Short mmCIF file of C-alpha atoms and ligand atoms in Angstrom, two decimals:
data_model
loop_
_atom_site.label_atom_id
_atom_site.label_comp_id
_atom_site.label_asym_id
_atom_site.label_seq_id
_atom_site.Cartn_x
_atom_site.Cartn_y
_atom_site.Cartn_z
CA UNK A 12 72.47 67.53 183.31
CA UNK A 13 74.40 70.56 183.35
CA UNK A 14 78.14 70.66 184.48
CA UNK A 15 80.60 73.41 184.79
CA UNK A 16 83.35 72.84 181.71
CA UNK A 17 86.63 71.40 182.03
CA UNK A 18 89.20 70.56 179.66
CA UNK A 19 87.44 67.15 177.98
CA UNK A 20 83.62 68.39 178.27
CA UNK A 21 84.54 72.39 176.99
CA UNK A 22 82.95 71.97 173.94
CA UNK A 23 80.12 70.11 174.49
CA UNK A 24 78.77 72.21 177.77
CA UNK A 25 79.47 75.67 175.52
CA UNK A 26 76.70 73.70 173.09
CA UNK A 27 74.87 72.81 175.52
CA UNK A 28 73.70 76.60 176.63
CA UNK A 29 72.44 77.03 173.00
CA UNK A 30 68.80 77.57 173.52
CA UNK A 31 66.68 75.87 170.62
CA UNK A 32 63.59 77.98 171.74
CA UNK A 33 65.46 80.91 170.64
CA UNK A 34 67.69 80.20 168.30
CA UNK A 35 67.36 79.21 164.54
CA UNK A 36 68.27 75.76 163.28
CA UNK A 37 70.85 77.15 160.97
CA UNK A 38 72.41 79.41 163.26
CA UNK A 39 72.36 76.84 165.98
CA UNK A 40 74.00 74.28 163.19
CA UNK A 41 76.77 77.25 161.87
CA UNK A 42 77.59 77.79 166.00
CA UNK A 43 77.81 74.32 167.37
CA UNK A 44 80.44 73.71 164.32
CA UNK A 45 82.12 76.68 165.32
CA UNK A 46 82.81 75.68 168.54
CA UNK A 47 83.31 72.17 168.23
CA UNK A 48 86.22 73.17 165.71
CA UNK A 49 87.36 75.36 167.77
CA UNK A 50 88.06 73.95 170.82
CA UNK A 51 89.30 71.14 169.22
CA UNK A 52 91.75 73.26 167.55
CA UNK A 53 93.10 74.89 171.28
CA UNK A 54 93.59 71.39 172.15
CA UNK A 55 95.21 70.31 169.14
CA UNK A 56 97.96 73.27 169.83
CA UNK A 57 97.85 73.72 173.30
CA UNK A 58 97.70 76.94 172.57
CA UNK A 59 99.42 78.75 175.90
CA UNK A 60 98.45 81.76 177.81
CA UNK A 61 100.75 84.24 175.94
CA UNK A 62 99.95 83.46 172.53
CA UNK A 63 95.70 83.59 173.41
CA UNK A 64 97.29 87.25 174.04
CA UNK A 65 98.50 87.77 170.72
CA UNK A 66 95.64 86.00 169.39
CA UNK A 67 93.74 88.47 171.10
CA UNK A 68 95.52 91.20 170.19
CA UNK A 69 95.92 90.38 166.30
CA UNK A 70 92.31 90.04 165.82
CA UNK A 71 91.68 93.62 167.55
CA UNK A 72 94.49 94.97 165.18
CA UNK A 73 92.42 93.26 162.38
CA UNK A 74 89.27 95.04 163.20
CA UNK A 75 90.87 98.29 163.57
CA UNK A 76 92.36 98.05 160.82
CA UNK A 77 89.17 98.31 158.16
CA UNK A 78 87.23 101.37 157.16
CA UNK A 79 85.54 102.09 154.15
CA UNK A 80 87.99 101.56 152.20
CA UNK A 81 89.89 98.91 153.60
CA UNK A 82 88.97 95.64 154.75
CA UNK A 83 91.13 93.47 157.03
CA UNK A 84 89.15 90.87 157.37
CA UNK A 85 88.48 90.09 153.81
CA UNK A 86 92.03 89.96 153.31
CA UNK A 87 92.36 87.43 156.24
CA UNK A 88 89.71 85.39 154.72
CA UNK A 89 91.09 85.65 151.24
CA UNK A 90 94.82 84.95 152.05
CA UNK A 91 93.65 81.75 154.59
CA UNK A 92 91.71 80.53 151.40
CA UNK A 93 88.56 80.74 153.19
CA UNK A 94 87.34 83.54 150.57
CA UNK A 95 87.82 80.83 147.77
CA UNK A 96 86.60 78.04 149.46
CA UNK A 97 83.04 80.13 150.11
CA UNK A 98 83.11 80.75 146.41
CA UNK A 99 83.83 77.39 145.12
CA UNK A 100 80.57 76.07 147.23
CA UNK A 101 78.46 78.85 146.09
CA UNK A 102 79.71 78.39 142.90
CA UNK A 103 79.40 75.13 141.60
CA UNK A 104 79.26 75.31 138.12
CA UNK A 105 79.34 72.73 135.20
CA UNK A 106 83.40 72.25 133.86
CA UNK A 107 82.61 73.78 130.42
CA UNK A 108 81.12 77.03 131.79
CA UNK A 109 83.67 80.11 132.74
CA UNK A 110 84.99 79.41 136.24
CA UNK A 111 84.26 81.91 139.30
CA UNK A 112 87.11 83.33 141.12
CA UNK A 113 87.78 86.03 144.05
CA UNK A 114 86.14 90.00 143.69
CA UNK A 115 88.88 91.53 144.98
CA UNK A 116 88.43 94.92 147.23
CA UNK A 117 88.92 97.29 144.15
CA UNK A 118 85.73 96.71 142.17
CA UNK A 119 83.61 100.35 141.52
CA UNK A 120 80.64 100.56 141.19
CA UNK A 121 79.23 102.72 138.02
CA UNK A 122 82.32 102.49 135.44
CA UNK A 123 82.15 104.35 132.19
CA UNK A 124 80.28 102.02 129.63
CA UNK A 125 82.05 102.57 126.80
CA UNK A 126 81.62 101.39 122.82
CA UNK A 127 83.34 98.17 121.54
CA UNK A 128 87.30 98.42 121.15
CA UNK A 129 88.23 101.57 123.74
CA UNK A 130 91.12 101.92 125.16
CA UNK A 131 90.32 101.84 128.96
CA UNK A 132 93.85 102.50 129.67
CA UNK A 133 94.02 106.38 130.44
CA UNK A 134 97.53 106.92 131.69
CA UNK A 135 99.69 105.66 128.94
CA UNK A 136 101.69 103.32 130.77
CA UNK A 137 101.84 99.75 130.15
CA UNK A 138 101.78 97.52 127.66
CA UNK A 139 99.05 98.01 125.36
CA UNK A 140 96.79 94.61 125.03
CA UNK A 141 93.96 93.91 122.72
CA UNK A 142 91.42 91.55 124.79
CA UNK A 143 88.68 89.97 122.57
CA UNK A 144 86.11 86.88 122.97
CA UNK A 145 82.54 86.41 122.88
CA UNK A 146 79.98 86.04 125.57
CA UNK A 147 78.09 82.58 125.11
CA UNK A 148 76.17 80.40 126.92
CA UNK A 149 76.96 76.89 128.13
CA UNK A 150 74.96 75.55 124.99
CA UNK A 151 77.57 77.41 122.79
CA UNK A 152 74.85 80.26 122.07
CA UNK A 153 76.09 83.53 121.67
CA UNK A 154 74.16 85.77 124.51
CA UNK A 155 73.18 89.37 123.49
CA UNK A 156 73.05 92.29 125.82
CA UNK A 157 75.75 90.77 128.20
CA UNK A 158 77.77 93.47 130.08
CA UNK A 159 81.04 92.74 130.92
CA UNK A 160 82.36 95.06 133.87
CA UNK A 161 86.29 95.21 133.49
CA UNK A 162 88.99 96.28 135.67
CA UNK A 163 92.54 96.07 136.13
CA UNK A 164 95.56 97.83 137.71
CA UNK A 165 98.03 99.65 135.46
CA UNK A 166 101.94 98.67 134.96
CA UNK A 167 102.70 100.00 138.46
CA UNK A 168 100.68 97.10 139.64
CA UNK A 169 97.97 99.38 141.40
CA UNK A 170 94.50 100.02 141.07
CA UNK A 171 93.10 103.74 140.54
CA UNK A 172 91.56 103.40 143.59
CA UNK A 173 94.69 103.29 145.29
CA UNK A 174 96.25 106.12 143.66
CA UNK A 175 93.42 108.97 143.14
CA UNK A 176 96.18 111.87 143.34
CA UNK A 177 97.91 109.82 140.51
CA UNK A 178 96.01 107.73 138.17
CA UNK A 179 92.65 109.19 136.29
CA UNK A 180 89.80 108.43 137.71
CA UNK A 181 88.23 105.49 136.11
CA UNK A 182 91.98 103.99 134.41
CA UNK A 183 91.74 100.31 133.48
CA UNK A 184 87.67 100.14 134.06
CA UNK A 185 85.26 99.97 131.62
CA UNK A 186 82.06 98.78 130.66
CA UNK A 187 80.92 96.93 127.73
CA UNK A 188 77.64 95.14 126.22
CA UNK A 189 77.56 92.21 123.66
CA UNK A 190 75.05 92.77 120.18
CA UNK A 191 73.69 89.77 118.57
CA UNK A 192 76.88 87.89 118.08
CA UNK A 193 78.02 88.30 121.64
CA UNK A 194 81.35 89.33 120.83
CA UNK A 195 83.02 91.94 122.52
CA UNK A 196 86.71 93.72 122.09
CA UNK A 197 88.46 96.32 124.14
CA UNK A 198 91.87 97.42 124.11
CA UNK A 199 93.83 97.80 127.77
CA UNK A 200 97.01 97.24 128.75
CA UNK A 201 98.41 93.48 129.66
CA UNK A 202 97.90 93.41 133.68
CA UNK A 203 101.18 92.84 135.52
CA UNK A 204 101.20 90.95 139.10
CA UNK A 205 100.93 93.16 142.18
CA UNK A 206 101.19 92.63 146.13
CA UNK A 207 97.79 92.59 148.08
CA UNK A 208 98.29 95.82 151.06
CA UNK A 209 100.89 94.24 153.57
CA UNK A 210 100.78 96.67 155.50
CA UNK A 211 98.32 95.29 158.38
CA UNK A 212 97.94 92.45 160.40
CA UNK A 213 97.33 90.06 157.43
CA UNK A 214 100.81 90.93 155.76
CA UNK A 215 102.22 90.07 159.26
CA UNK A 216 100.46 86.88 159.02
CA UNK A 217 101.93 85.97 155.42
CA UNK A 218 105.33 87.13 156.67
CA UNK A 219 105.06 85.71 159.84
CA UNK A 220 103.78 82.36 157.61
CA UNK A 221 107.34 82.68 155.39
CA UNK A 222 104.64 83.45 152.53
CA UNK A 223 104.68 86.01 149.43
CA UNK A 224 102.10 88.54 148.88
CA UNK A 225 101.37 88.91 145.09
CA UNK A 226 99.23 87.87 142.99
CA UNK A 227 99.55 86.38 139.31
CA UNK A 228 98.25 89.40 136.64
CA UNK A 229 95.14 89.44 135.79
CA UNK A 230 92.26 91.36 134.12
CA UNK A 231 89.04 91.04 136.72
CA UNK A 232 85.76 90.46 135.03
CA UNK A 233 81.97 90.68 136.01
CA UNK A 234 79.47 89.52 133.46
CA UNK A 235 75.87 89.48 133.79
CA UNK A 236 72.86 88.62 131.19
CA UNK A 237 69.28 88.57 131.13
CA UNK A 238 68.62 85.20 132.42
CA UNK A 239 71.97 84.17 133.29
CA UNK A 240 74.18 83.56 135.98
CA UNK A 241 75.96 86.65 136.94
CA UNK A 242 80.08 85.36 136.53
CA UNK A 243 82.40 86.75 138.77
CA UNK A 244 86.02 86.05 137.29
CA UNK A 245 89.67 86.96 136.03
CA UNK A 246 91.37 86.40 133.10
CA UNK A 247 95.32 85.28 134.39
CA UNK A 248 98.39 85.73 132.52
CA UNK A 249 99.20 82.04 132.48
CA UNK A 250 103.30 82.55 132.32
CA UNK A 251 103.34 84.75 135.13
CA UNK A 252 106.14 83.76 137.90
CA UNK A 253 103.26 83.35 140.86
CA UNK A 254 100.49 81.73 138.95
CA UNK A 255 101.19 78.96 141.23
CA UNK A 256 101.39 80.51 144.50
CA UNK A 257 98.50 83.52 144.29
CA UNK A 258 98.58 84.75 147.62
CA UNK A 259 94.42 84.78 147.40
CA UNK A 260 94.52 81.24 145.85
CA UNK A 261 92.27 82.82 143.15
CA UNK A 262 93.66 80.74 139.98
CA UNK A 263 91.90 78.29 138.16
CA UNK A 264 93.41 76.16 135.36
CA UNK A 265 90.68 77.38 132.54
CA UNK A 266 91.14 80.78 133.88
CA UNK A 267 94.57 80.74 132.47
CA UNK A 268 94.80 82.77 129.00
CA UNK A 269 97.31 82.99 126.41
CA UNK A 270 98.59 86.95 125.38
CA UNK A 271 100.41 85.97 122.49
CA UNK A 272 102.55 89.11 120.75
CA UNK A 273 100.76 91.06 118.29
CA UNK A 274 102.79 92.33 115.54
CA UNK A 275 99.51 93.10 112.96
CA UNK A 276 97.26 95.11 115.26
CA UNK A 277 97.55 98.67 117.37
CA UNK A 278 98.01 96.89 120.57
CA UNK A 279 101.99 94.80 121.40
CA UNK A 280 99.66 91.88 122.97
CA UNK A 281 96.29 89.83 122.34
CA UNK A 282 94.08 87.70 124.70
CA UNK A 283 91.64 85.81 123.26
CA UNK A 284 89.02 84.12 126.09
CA UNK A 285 85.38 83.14 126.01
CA UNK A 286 82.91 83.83 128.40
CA UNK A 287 80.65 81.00 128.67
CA UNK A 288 77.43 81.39 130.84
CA UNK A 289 75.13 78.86 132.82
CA UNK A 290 71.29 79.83 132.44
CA UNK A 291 69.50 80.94 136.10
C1 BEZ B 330 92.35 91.71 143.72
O1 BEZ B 330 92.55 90.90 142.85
O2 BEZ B 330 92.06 92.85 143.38
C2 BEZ B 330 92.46 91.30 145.17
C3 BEZ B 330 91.84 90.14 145.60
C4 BEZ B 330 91.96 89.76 146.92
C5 BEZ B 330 92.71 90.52 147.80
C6 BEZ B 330 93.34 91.67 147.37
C7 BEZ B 330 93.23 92.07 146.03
FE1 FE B 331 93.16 92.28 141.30
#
């Protein structure tokens, strides 16, 4: 029977309005965990008047905060581990294939696709890094006609995309496709780590939290094959200072690479990493 809600039945009599006639079984599923969580969070806190305000007013902060080019909420999700978390269920991949990791806000569509062993570096700053590898698949085949979407941010730890009065368009992307052997080479610059924008409501939230905002360098990477899982990744600097404490929680152990020193190439650094595929 129906009952008006009170502090021990809240939950359960916010369920109980769900109408199955009208609602899907997923969506009915996805709500009535929603709400069970989150009442039983309010009573877990006793969260008070005043801070449902700031609750309140946060989350409209949050909202105002995105446009086209900025998103707020991603941010929340990705700094609260949630983004990861989404990925890591969607993603569940044998341990000898490449690991997924985060997209990040700064991927373009359409980069340049550019011939084996460019330099996608176009403002001359940084230091200069020869990445090479092959593209194979979890059988240890080397896959043909991969592309392999790069991107990074240059030694002032920011993405073109955040700088279009200052960097070239297109600096640090590129995009390249495997031949027979499924190797690939490119030269760039060795990523450096960079704070994610703290200058909305989820910066407050890390601050607020006593928590840093960078992220461990990396080198982002999208690879998709003909009848292969498309791999959504980055390649980490595995000796930089925050590789434990990514403020996205992006790193994975295998996702770590080595840049060793180059003294017999072009380029002051190499990084040698494998892309290894799992068939559709
Ligand atoms: C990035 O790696 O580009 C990124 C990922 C998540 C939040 C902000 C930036
Ligand atoms: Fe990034």
């Amino acid at each position: 029977m129906a009952h008006f809600l009170d502090e021990k039945n809240s939950a359960e009599t916010v369920i109980g309005r769900i109408n199955d006639d009208e609602c899907t079984p997923r969506f009915r599923q996805i709500m009535a965990g929603l709400i069970n969580h989150l009442h039983d969070f309010i009573k877990e806190v006793e969260l008070t008047q005043e801070e449902w305000e700031i609750a309140i007013d946060f989350l409209t902060r949050t909202g105002q905060k995105c446009t086209n080019e900025r998103q707020e909420w991603i941010l929340m999700s990705d700094t609260l581990g949630v983004s990861m978390l989404v990925d890591a269920i969607n993603n569940r991949r044998p341990e000898h294939a490449t690991q997924t990791t985060v997209l990040g806000p700064f991927h373009v569509v359409g980069a340049p696709e550019l011939d084996m062993g460019t330099n996608i570096s176009l403002d001359g700053k940084g230091e200069s890094c020869h990445f090479t590898g092959r593209v194979l698949s979890t059988d240890g085949t080397p896959i043909a006609n991969a592309r392999i979407d790069v991107w990074s941010d240059n030694s002032d730890g920011y993405y073109d995309v955040q700088q279009p009065d200052i960097q070239p368009k297109w600096n640090n992307r590129g995009i390249f496709t495997t031949g027979a052997d499924g190797a690939y080479n490119f030269r760039g610059i060795k990523p450096v780590s960079y704070p994610v924008p703290t200058d909305g409501p989820a910066g407050e939230m890390l601050n607020g939290m006593g928590r840093h905002p960078y992220r461990p360098a990396h080198t982002h990477v999208i690879v998709t094959a003909p009848g292969f899982q498309k791999l959504v990744t980055h390649i980490f600097d595995g000796e930089d200072p925050y590789i434990l404490s990514d403020a996205v929680f992006g790193v994975k152990e295998s996702l770590k690479a080595p840049f060793t020193k180059n003294d017999n190439n072009d380029c002051e650094w190499h990084c040698a990493f494998d892309f290894v595929l799992c068939p559709d």
